[in-house]
Coordinates of C-alpha atoms and ligand atoms in Angstrom, one line a residue:
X1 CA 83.7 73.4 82.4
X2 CA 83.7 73.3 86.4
X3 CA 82.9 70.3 86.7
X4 CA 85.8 69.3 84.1
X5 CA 87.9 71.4 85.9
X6 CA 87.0 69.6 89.6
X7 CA 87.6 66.5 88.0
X8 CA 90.9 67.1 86.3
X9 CA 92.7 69.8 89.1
X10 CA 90.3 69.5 92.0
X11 CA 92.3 68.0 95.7
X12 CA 89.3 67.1 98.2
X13 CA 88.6 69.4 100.6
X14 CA 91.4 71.7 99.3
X15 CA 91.2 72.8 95.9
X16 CA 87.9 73.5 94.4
X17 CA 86.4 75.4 91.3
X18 CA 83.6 77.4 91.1
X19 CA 81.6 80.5 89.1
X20 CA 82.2 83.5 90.8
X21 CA 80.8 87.0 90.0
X22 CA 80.0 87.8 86.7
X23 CA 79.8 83.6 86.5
X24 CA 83.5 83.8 86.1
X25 CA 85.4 80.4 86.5
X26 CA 87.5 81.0 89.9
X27 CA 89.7 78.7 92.3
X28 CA 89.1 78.4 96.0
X29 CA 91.8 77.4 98.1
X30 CA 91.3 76.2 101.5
X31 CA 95.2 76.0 102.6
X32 CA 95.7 74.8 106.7
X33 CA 96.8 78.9 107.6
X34 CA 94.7 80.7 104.3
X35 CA 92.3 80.9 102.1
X36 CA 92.7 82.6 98.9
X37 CA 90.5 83.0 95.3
X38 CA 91.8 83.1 91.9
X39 CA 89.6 83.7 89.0
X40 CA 91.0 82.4 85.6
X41 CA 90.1 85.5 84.0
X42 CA 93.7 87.7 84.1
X43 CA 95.0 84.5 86.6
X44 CA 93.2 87.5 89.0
X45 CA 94.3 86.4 93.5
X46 CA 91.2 88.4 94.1
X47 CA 91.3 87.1 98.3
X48 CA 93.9 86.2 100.5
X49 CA 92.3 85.5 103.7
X50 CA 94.7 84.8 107.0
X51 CA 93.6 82.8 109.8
X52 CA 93.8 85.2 112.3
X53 CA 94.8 88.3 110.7
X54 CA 91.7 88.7 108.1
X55 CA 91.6 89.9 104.4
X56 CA 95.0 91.0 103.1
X57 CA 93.7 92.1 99.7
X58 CA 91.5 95.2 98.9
X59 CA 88.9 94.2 96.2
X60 CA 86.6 97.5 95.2
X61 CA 82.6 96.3 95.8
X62 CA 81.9 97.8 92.7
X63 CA 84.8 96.0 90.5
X64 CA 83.3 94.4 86.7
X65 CA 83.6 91.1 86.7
X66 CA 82.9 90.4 83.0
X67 CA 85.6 88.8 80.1
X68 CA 86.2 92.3 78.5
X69 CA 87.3 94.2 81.9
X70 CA 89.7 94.5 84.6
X71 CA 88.7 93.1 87.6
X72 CA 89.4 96.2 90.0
X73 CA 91.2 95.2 93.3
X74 CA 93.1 92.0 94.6
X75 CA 96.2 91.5 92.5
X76 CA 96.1 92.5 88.3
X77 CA 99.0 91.3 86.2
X78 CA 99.9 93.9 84.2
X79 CA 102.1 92.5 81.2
X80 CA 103.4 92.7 78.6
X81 CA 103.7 96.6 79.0
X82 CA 102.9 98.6 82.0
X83 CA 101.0 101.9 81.7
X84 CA 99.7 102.9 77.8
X85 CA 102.8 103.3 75.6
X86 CA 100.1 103.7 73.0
X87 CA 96.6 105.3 72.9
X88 CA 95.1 102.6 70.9
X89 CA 97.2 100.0 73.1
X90 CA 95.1 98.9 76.5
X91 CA 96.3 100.0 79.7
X92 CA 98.7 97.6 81.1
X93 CA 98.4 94.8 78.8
X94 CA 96.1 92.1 78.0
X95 CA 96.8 88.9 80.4
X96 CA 94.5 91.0 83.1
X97 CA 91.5 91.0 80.2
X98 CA 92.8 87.6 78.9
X99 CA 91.3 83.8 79.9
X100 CA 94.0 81.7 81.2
X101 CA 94.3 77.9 81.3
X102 CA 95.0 76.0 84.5
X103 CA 97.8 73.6 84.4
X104 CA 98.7 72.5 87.5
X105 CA 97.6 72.4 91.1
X106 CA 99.3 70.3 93.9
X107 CA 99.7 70.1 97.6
X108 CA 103.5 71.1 100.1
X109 CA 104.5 69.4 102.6
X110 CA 104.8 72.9 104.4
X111 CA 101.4 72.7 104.8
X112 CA 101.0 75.2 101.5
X113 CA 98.8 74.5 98.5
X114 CA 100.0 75.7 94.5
X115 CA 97.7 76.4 91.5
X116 CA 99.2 77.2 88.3
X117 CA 97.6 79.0 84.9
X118 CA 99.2 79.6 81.9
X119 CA 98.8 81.9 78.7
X120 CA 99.7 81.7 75.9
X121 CA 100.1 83.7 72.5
X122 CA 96.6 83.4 70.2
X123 CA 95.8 85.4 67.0
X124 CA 94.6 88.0 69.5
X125 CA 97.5 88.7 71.4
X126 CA 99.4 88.7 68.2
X127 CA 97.6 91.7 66.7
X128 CA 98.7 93.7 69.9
X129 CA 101.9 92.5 70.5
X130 CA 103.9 90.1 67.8
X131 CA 106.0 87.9 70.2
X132 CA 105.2 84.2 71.1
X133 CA 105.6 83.4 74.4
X134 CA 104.1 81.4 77.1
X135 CA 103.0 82.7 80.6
X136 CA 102.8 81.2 83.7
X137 CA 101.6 82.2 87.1
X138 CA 102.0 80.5 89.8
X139 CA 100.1 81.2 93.3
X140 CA 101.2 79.2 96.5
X141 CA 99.1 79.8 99.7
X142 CA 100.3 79.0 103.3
X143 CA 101.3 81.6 106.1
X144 CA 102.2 83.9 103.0
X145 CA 101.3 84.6 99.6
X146 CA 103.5 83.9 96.9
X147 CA 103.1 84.3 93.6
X148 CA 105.4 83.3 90.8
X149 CA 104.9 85.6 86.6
X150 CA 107.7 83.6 84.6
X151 CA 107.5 84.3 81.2
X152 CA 109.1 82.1 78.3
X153 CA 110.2 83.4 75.2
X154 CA 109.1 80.9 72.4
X155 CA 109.6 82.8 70.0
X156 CA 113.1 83.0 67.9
X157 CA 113.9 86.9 68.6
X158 CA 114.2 88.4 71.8
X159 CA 111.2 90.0 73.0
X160 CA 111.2 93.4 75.8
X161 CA 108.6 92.8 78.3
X162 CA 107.7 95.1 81.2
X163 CA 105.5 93.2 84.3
X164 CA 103.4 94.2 87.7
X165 CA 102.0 92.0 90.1
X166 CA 99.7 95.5 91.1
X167 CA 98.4 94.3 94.5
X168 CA 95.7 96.1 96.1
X169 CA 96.4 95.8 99.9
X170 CA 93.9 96.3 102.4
X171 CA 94.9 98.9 105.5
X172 CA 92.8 99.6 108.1
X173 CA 93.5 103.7 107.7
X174 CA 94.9 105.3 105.0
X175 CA 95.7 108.3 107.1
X176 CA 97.8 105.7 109.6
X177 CA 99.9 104.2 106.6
X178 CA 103.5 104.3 106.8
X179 CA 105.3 102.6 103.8
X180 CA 108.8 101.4 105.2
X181 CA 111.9 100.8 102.9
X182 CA 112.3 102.9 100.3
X183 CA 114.0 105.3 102.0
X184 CA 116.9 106.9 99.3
X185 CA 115.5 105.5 96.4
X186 CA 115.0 107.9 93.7
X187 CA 111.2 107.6 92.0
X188 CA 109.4 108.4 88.8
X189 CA 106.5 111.1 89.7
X190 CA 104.1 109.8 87.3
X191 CA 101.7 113.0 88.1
X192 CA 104.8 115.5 88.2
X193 CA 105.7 115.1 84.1
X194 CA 107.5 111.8 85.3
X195 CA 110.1 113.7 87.1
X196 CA 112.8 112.3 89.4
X197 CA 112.8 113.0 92.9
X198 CA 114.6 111.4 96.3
X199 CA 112.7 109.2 98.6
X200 CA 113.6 110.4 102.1
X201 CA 112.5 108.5 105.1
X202 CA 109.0 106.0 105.3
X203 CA 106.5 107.0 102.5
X204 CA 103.1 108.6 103.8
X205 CA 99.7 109.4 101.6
X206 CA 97.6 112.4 102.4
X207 CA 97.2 112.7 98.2
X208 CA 96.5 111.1 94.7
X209 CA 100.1 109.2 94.5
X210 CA 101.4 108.0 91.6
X211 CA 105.4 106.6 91.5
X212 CA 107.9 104.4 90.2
X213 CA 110.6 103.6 92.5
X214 CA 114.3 102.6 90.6
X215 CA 116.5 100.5 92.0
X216 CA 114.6 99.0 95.1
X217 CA 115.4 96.3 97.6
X218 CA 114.1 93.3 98.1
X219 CA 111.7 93.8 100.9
X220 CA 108.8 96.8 101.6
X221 CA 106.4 96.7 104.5
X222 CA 103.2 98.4 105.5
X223 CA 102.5 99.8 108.7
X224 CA 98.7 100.5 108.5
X225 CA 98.2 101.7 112.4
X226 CA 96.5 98.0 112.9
X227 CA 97.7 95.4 115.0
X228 CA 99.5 93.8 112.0
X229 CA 101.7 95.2 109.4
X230 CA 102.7 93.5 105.8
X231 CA 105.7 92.4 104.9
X232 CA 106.4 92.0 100.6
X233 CA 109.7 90.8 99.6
X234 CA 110.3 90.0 96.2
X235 CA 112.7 88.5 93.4
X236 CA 113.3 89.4 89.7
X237 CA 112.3 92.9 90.2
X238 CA 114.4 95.8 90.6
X239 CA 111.0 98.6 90.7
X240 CA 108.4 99.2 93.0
X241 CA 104.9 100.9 92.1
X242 CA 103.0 102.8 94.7
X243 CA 99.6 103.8 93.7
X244 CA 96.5 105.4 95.7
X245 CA 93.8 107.2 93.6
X246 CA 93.2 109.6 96.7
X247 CA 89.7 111.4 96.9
X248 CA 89.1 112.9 92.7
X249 CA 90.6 110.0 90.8
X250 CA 88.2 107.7 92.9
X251 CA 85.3 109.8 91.7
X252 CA 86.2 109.3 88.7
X253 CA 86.7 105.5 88.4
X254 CA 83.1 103.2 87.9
X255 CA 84.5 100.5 89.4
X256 CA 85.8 102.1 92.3
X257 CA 83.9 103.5 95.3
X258 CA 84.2 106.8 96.0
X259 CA 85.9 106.2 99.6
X260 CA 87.7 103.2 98.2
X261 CA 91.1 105.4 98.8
X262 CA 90.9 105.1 102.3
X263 CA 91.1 101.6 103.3
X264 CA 93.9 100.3 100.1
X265 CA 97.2 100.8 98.8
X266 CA 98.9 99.7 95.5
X267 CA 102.4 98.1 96.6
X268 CA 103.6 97.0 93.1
X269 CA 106.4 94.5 92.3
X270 CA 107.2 95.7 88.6
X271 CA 109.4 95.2 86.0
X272 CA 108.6 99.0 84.9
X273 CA 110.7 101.8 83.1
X274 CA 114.1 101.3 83.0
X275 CA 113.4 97.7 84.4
X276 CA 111.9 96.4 81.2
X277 CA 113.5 92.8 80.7
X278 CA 114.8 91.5 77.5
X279 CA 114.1 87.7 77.1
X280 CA 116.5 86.2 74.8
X281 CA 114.3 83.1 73.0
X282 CA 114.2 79.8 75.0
X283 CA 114.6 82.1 78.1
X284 CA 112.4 82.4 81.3
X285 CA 112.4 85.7 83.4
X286 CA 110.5 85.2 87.0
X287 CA 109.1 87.9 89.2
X288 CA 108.3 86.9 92.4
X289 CA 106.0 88.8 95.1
X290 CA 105.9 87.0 98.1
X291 CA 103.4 88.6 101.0
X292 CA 103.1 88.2 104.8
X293 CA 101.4 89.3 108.1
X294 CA 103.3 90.1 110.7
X295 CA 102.2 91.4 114.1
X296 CA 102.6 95.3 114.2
X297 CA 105.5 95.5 116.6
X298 CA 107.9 93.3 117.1
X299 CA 110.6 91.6 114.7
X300 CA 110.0 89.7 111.6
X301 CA 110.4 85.8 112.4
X302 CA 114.0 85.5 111.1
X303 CA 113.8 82.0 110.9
X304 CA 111.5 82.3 108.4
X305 CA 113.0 84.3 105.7
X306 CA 109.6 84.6 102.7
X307 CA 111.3 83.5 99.6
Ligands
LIG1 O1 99.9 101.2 89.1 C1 99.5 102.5 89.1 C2 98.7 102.8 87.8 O2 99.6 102.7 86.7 C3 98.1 104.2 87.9 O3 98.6 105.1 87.0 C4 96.6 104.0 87.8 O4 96.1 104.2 86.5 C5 96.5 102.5 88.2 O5 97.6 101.9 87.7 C6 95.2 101.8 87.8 O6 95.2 101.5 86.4 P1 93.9 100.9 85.8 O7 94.1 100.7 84.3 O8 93.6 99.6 86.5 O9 92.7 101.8 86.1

């Protein structure tokens, strides 16, 4: 299979395909500012290395790498539901658990390099969720990372999908975080009995958090008390997940490590809650998250807008 897999999508020197952990098939990227890592399990970015400004993505040392779990860390797509609307249902889908199929890898001028997978619906998906569709996810790597969830109805009725691109970021301090840009927005305390409450000022974590934010902008950015700070825009989305596990819920995952809480946070481009899209058949809907290291003062680069 990798060597199929060289032969058919591999670009010298570039593109590669390897086994991984767990002797999972994975993607190595070797783009002119980045490197990155995909694993064709869940379509998982599981590294996004900057030249320069280090490791962008948290990955838990003590994630599962294996075809019937979650990898924990780097960025899960959560789809076609987010959260458990059911008990029997799994948590946030099955594209993270599922295999996907590369279909595409190619080379920008810019100098950026693309990989594309793609799922689509099987007898198994069916039994969880009866819509046909097909999936694509497309990662670009160059100065940022972008990546592209567009999902095609092939079906012949509309279908209601919900969506996160639930990227771990790695922060030097957790105690030093300062989340920028939700300031007024109204979230969804998912450990409060899903209450609403205002968002006033820049978002800090000294506990478990656990929100939704409605009715977000486009752009977030992380001020992590190192020399650089990240900036997320996005497209296609109009909710915004912030997740850290803080000290008990750590403790309580396997595949996390106990101190995990203090060097991540979740900064999640969703298509949650009242954001669920309905995709009329023969449609696409696209959500974008595109990612970017900035120094930690200073202004963004305004020639260079991300998406
Ligand atoms: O995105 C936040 C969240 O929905 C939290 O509720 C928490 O459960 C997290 O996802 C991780 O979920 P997982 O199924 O990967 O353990």
């Amino acid at each position: 299979m990798i060597d199929d897999l060289n032969l058919q999508f591999g670009i010298d020197k570039k593109i590669a395909f390897t086994l991984g952990n767990g002797d999972l098939p994975k993607a190595i990227l070797l783009a002119e500012d980045a490197t990155a890592e995909i694993y064709l399990h869940g379509a998982h970015v599981s590294s996004f290395h900057r030249h320069g400004w280090g490791e962008m993505l948290w990955m838990s040392d003590e994630s599962n790498f294996r075809t019937d779990r979650p990898i924990r860390g780097g960025v899960p797509i959560c789809w076609p539901w987010f959260g458990q609307p059911q008990p029997e249902l799994p948590q946030h889908g099955f594209a993270r658990t599922s295999q996907w199929e590369v279909i595409e890898t190619k080379t920008h001028a810019d100098p950026s390099l693309e990989i594309a997978l793609r799922l689509t619906d099987s007898e198994a998906t069916r039994q969880l969720w009866p819509h046909p569709f097909e999936l694509t996810m497309r990662v670009i790597v160059g100065r940022d990372l972008t990546m592209q969830l567009s999902c095609l109805n092939t079906g012949e009725e509309p279908l209601d999908a919900e969506a996160a691109l639930h990227t771990y970021f790695h922060v030097q301090d957790i105690d030093a975080v300062r989340v920028a840009g939700l300031d007024g927005r109204s979230y969804i305390d998912k450990l409060d009995a899903m209450q609403v409450k205002p968002q006033a000022g820049e978002l800090t974590i000294d506990r478990e958090v656990d929100r939704i934010y409605l009715e977000t902008p486009d752009a977030v950015t992380i001020h992590d008390g190192a020399e650089r700070r990240i900036e997320i825009q996005k497209s296609g989305s109009l909710s915004t997940v912030i997740w850290n596990p803080w000290i008990d819920k750590s403790a309580a995952m396997a595949d996390f490590p106990n101190d995990g809480y203090r060097t991540m946070v979740c900064v999640e481009t969703t298509n949650a809650a009242d954001d669920v899209r309905t995709i009329q058949p023969g449609e696409v809907h696209t959500i974008t998250q595109s990612c970017r290291c900035e120094p930690a003062t200073g202004p963004a680069d305004p020639a260079e807008a991300i998406l």
